[in-house]
Coordinates of C-alpha atoms and ligand atoms in Angstrom, one line a residue:
X1 CA -45.1 -142.2 17.5
X2 CA -48.6 -142.9 18.8
X3 CA -49.6 -139.9 21.1
X4 CA -49.9 -141.9 24.4
X5 CA -46.9 -144.1 23.8
X6 CA -44.0 -143.7 26.2
X7 CA -40.8 -142.8 24.3
X8 CA -37.7 -144.7 25.3
X9 CA -34.2 -143.6 24.3
X10 CA -31.7 -146.5 24.6
X11 CA -28.1 -145.7 25.3
X12 CA -25.8 -148.7 25.1
X13 CA -22.1 -149.1 24.9
X14 CA -19.0 -150.4 26.6
X15 CA -17.9 -149.4 30.1
X16 CA -16.3 -145.9 30.3
X17 CA -17.8 -144.6 27.1
X18 CA -19.6 -141.8 28.9
X19 CA -23.1 -143.3 28.8
X20 CA -23.8 -142.4 32.4
X21 CA -23.0 -138.7 31.9
X22 CA -24.9 -138.5 28.6
X23 CA -27.9 -140.4 30.0
X24 CA -28.1 -138.0 32.9
X25 CA -27.7 -134.8 30.8
X26 CA -30.3 -136.0 28.3
X27 CA -32.8 -137.1 31.0
X28 CA -32.5 -133.7 32.7
X29 CA -32.8 -131.9 29.3
X30 CA -36.0 -133.8 28.4
X31 CA -37.4 -134.2 31.9
X32 CA -37.4 -138.0 31.3
X33 CA -36.9 -140.8 33.8
X34 CA -33.6 -142.7 34.0
X35 CA -32.9 -146.5 34.1
X36 CA -29.3 -147.3 35.1
X37 CA -29.5 -151.0 34.3
X38 CA -25.8 -151.6 35.3
X39 CA -26.8 -150.5 38.8
X40 CA -29.4 -153.2 38.9
X41 CA -26.8 -155.9 38.2
X42 CA -24.6 -154.3 40.8
X43 CA -27.5 -154.3 43.3
X44 CA -28.2 -158.0 42.6
X45 CA -24.6 -158.9 43.4
X46 CA -24.6 -156.8 46.5
X47 CA -27.9 -158.1 47.8
X48 CA -26.7 -161.7 47.1
X49 CA -23.7 -161.1 49.4
X50 CA -26.0 -159.6 52.1
X51 CA -28.3 -162.7 51.9
X52 CA -25.4 -165.1 51.7
X53 CA -26.5 -166.3 48.2
X54 CA -23.7 -167.9 46.2
X55 CA -22.9 -166.0 43.0
X56 CA -23.0 -169.2 41.1
X57 CA -26.5 -170.2 42.3
X58 CA -28.5 -169.0 39.3
X59 CA -32.0 -170.0 40.5
X60 CA -31.6 -168.3 43.8
X61 CA -30.1 -165.2 42.1
X62 CA -33.1 -165.2 39.7
X63 CA -35.5 -165.3 42.6
X64 CA -33.6 -162.4 44.2
X65 CA -33.8 -160.5 40.9
X66 CA -37.6 -161.0 40.6
X67 CA -38.3 -159.8 44.1
X68 CA -35.6 -157.1 44.4
X69 CA -36.7 -154.2 46.7
X70 CA -34.8 -151.4 45.0
X71 CA -35.6 -147.8 44.4
X72 CA -33.7 -145.0 42.6
X73 CA -34.0 -141.4 43.8
X74 CA -32.6 -138.4 41.7
X75 CA -30.0 -136.3 43.5
X76 CA -28.6 -132.9 42.6
X77 CA -25.1 -134.2 42.3
X78 CA -24.1 -134.6 38.6
X79 CA -21.3 -137.0 39.6
X80 CA -23.8 -139.3 41.3
X81 CA -27.2 -138.4 39.8
X82 CA -29.1 -141.3 41.3
X83 CA -29.3 -142.6 44.9
X84 CA -29.9 -146.3 45.1
X85 CA -31.9 -147.7 48.0
X86 CA -31.8 -151.4 48.6
X87 CA -34.4 -152.6 51.1
X88 CA -34.6 -149.0 52.3
X89 CA -30.8 -148.6 52.8
X90 CA -28.7 -146.2 50.7
X91 CA -26.1 -148.4 49.0
X92 CA -25.0 -145.9 46.3
X93 CA -21.4 -145.7 47.3
X94 CA -21.1 -149.4 48.0
X95 CA -22.2 -150.1 44.5
X96 CA -19.3 -148.1 43.0
X97 CA -16.5 -150.3 44.4
X98 CA -14.4 -152.7 42.3
X99 CA -15.8 -155.6 44.3
X100 CA -19.4 -154.6 43.3
X101 CA -18.4 -154.2 39.7
X102 CA -16.7 -157.6 39.7
X103 CA -19.8 -159.2 41.4
X104 CA -22.1 -157.5 38.9
X105 CA -20.0 -158.9 36.0
X106 CA -20.5 -162.4 37.5
X107 CA -24.3 -162.2 37.8
X108 CA -24.9 -160.2 34.5
X109 CA -24.2 -163.2 32.1
X110 CA -26.8 -165.4 33.8
X111 CA -29.9 -165.8 31.6
X112 CA -32.3 -166.3 34.5
X113 CA -31.1 -163.2 36.3
X114 CA -31.6 -161.1 33.1
X115 CA -35.1 -162.5 32.7
X116 CA -35.7 -161.9 36.4
X117 CA -35.2 -158.2 36.1
X118 CA -37.1 -157.8 32.9
X119 CA -40.4 -156.7 34.5
X120 CA -38.5 -154.3 36.8
X121 CA -36.7 -152.7 33.9
X122 CA -40.0 -152.3 32.0
X123 CA -41.6 -150.6 35.0
X124 CA -39.2 -147.6 34.5
X125 CA -41.0 -146.9 31.2
X126 CA -43.3 -144.2 32.3
X127 CA -44.5 -140.9 30.9
X128 CA -43.1 -138.5 29.9
X129 CA -40.3 -140.9 28.7
X130 CA -37.3 -142.9 29.7
X131 CA -33.6 -142.7 29.0
X132 CA -32.2 -146.3 29.5
X133 CA -28.5 -146.8 30.0
X134 CA -26.9 -150.3 29.6
X135 CA -25.5 -152.9 27.3
X136 CA -28.7 -154.4 25.9
X137 CA -31.3 -151.7 26.1
X138 CA -31.7 -151.3 22.4
X139 CA -31.0 -155.0 21.4
X140 CA -33.1 -156.9 24.0
X141 CA -35.0 -154.9 26.6
X142 CA -36.5 -152.0 24.7
X143 CA -36.3 -153.1 21.1
X144 CA -39.1 -150.6 20.3
X145 CA -37.1 -147.6 21.6
X146 CA -37.7 -144.5 19.4
X147 CA -34.0 -143.9 19.4
X148 CA -31.1 -146.2 20.0
X149 CA -27.7 -144.8 20.5
X150 CA -24.5 -146.9 20.7
X151 CA -21.8 -144.8 22.4
X152 CA -18.3 -146.1 22.1
X153 CA -14.6 -145.0 22.3
X154 CA -11.3 -146.8 21.9
X155 CA -10.1 -148.7 24.9
X156 CA -7.1 -146.5 25.1
X157 CA -9.2 -143.3 25.2
X158 CA -11.5 -144.8 27.9
X159 CA -8.5 -145.9 30.0
X160 CA -7.0 -142.4 29.8
X161 CA -10.3 -140.8 30.9
X162 CA -10.6 -143.1 33.8
X163 CA -6.9 -142.5 34.7
X164 CA -7.5 -138.7 34.7
X165 CA -10.6 -139.1 36.9
X166 CA -8.7 -141.1 39.4
X167 CA -5.6 -138.9 39.4
X168 CA -8.0 -135.9 40.0
X169 CA -9.1 -137.7 43.1
X170 CA -5.5 -138.3 44.2
X171 CA -5.9 -142.1 43.6
X172 CA -2.7 -143.5 42.0
X173 CA -3.2 -146.1 39.4
X174 CA -1.4 -147.6 36.4
X175 CA -2.7 -146.5 33.0
X176 CA -1.5 -149.9 31.7
X177 CA -3.5 -151.8 34.3
X178 CA -6.6 -149.7 33.6
X179 CA -6.3 -150.4 29.8
X180 CA -6.0 -154.1 30.4
X181 CA -9.0 -154.3 32.7
X182 CA -11.1 -152.3 30.2
X183 CA -10.1 -154.6 27.5
X184 CA -10.9 -157.7 29.6
X185 CA -14.4 -156.2 30.5
X186 CA -15.1 -155.4 26.8
X187 CA -14.2 -159.0 25.9
X188 CA -16.5 -160.4 28.6
X189 CA -19.4 -158.1 27.7
X190 CA -19.1 -158.7 23.9
X191 CA -18.4 -162.4 23.9
X192 CA -21.0 -163.7 26.4
X193 CA -23.8 -165.9 25.1
X194 CA -26.7 -164.0 26.6
X195 CA -27.4 -160.4 25.5
X196 CA -23.9 -159.6 24.3
X197 CA -22.9 -156.0 23.9
X198 CA -23.3 -154.9 20.3
X199 CA -25.0 -152.1 18.5
X200 CA -28.6 -152.6 17.6
X201 CA -29.0 -152.9 13.8
X202 CA -30.9 -149.5 13.8
X203 CA -28.5 -147.9 16.3
X204 CA -26.9 -144.5 15.8
X205 CA -23.3 -145.2 16.6
X206 CA -21.2 -142.4 18.1
X207 CA -17.5 -142.9 18.5
X208 CA -16.4 -140.4 21.1
X209 CA -12.6 -141.2 21.0
X210 CA -11.8 -137.7 19.7
X211 CA -14.9 -135.9 21.0
X212 CA -15.5 -134.1 24.3
X213 CA -18.7 -134.6 26.3
X214 CA -20.3 -131.4 24.9
X215 CA -19.7 -132.5 21.3
X216 CA -21.2 -136.0 22.0
X217 CA -24.2 -134.4 23.7
X218 CA -24.8 -132.1 20.7
X219 CA -24.8 -135.1 18.4
X220 CA -27.2 -136.9 20.7
X221 CA -29.5 -133.9 20.8
X222 CA -29.7 -133.6 17.1
X223 CA -30.6 -137.3 16.8
X224 CA -33.3 -136.8 19.5
X225 CA -34.7 -133.8 17.6
X226 CA -34.9 -135.8 14.4
X227 CA -36.8 -138.6 16.1
X228 CA -38.9 -136.8 18.7
X229 CA -39.3 -133.4 17.0
Ligands
DC301 O1 -22.3 -150.2 33.6 P1 -21.9 -150.9 34.8 O2 -20.4 -151.0 35.0 O3 -22.6 -150.4 36.1 O4 -22.4 -152.4 34.7 C1 -22.2 -153.4 35.7 C2 -22.2 -154.8 35.0 O5 -23.4 -155.1 34.5 C3 -21.2 -154.9 33.9 O6 -20.5 -156.2 34.1 C4 -22.0 -155.0 32.6 C5 -23.3 -155.5 33.1 N1 -24.5 -155.0 32.4 C6 -25.2 -155.8 31.6 O7 -24.8 -156.9 31.4 N2 -26.3 -155.3 30.9 C7 -26.7 -154.1 31.1 N3 -27.8 -153.7 30.5 C8 -26.0 -153.2 32.0 C9 -24.9 -153.7 32.6

């Protein structure tokens, strides 16, 4: 690595694979910045609704993406490590709803939207370094990342984790419905034409199906040590 180069660690993988937790733990450990790129697609969907922009109107969505007034602030809550401010208003909770996820999955496949947030995503690359969480961080946005991790787990394991999280919050759900919606989301993310979800050729793939979060973090840390010293 050139001494003044900003190191980027890309963490990609399917929804529910634990990328968010690992990204946060790693960024805290290294004192690096965080890019939650999924939150950007959620914000675009949310802002589009606020501005009465149709979710099929690609040019208008692209313009929104290019001019998005969004800021992330770190919090002390590991369950929700970033506060998202859209046009000065805290929209963190609103972005976690199923509606926001579904709107995000409609705007994310649009090529002009993805291009529109390119510069914004790159603006997160600042010293001392960046941990970037998403689907295409290592394959498209930060192809020069010093370390690319692809974190995955079986759909069944991810559905069970989500089920247990919701049950802990006294929210009753069907494990079967969760499994089906995770499979449908994987299919959409992996089969889309633009920036499909896949491991970068030089990615370090971690399958967390039979690992707990501490075991995954230990593997990530040893990979980081190897690359960053
Ligand atoms: O990770 P998430 O659930 O917050 O992502 C929201 C949506 O954005 C989801 O449909 C996948 C998509 N996404 C993407 O296409 N590219 C990224 N780099 C991150 C998320």
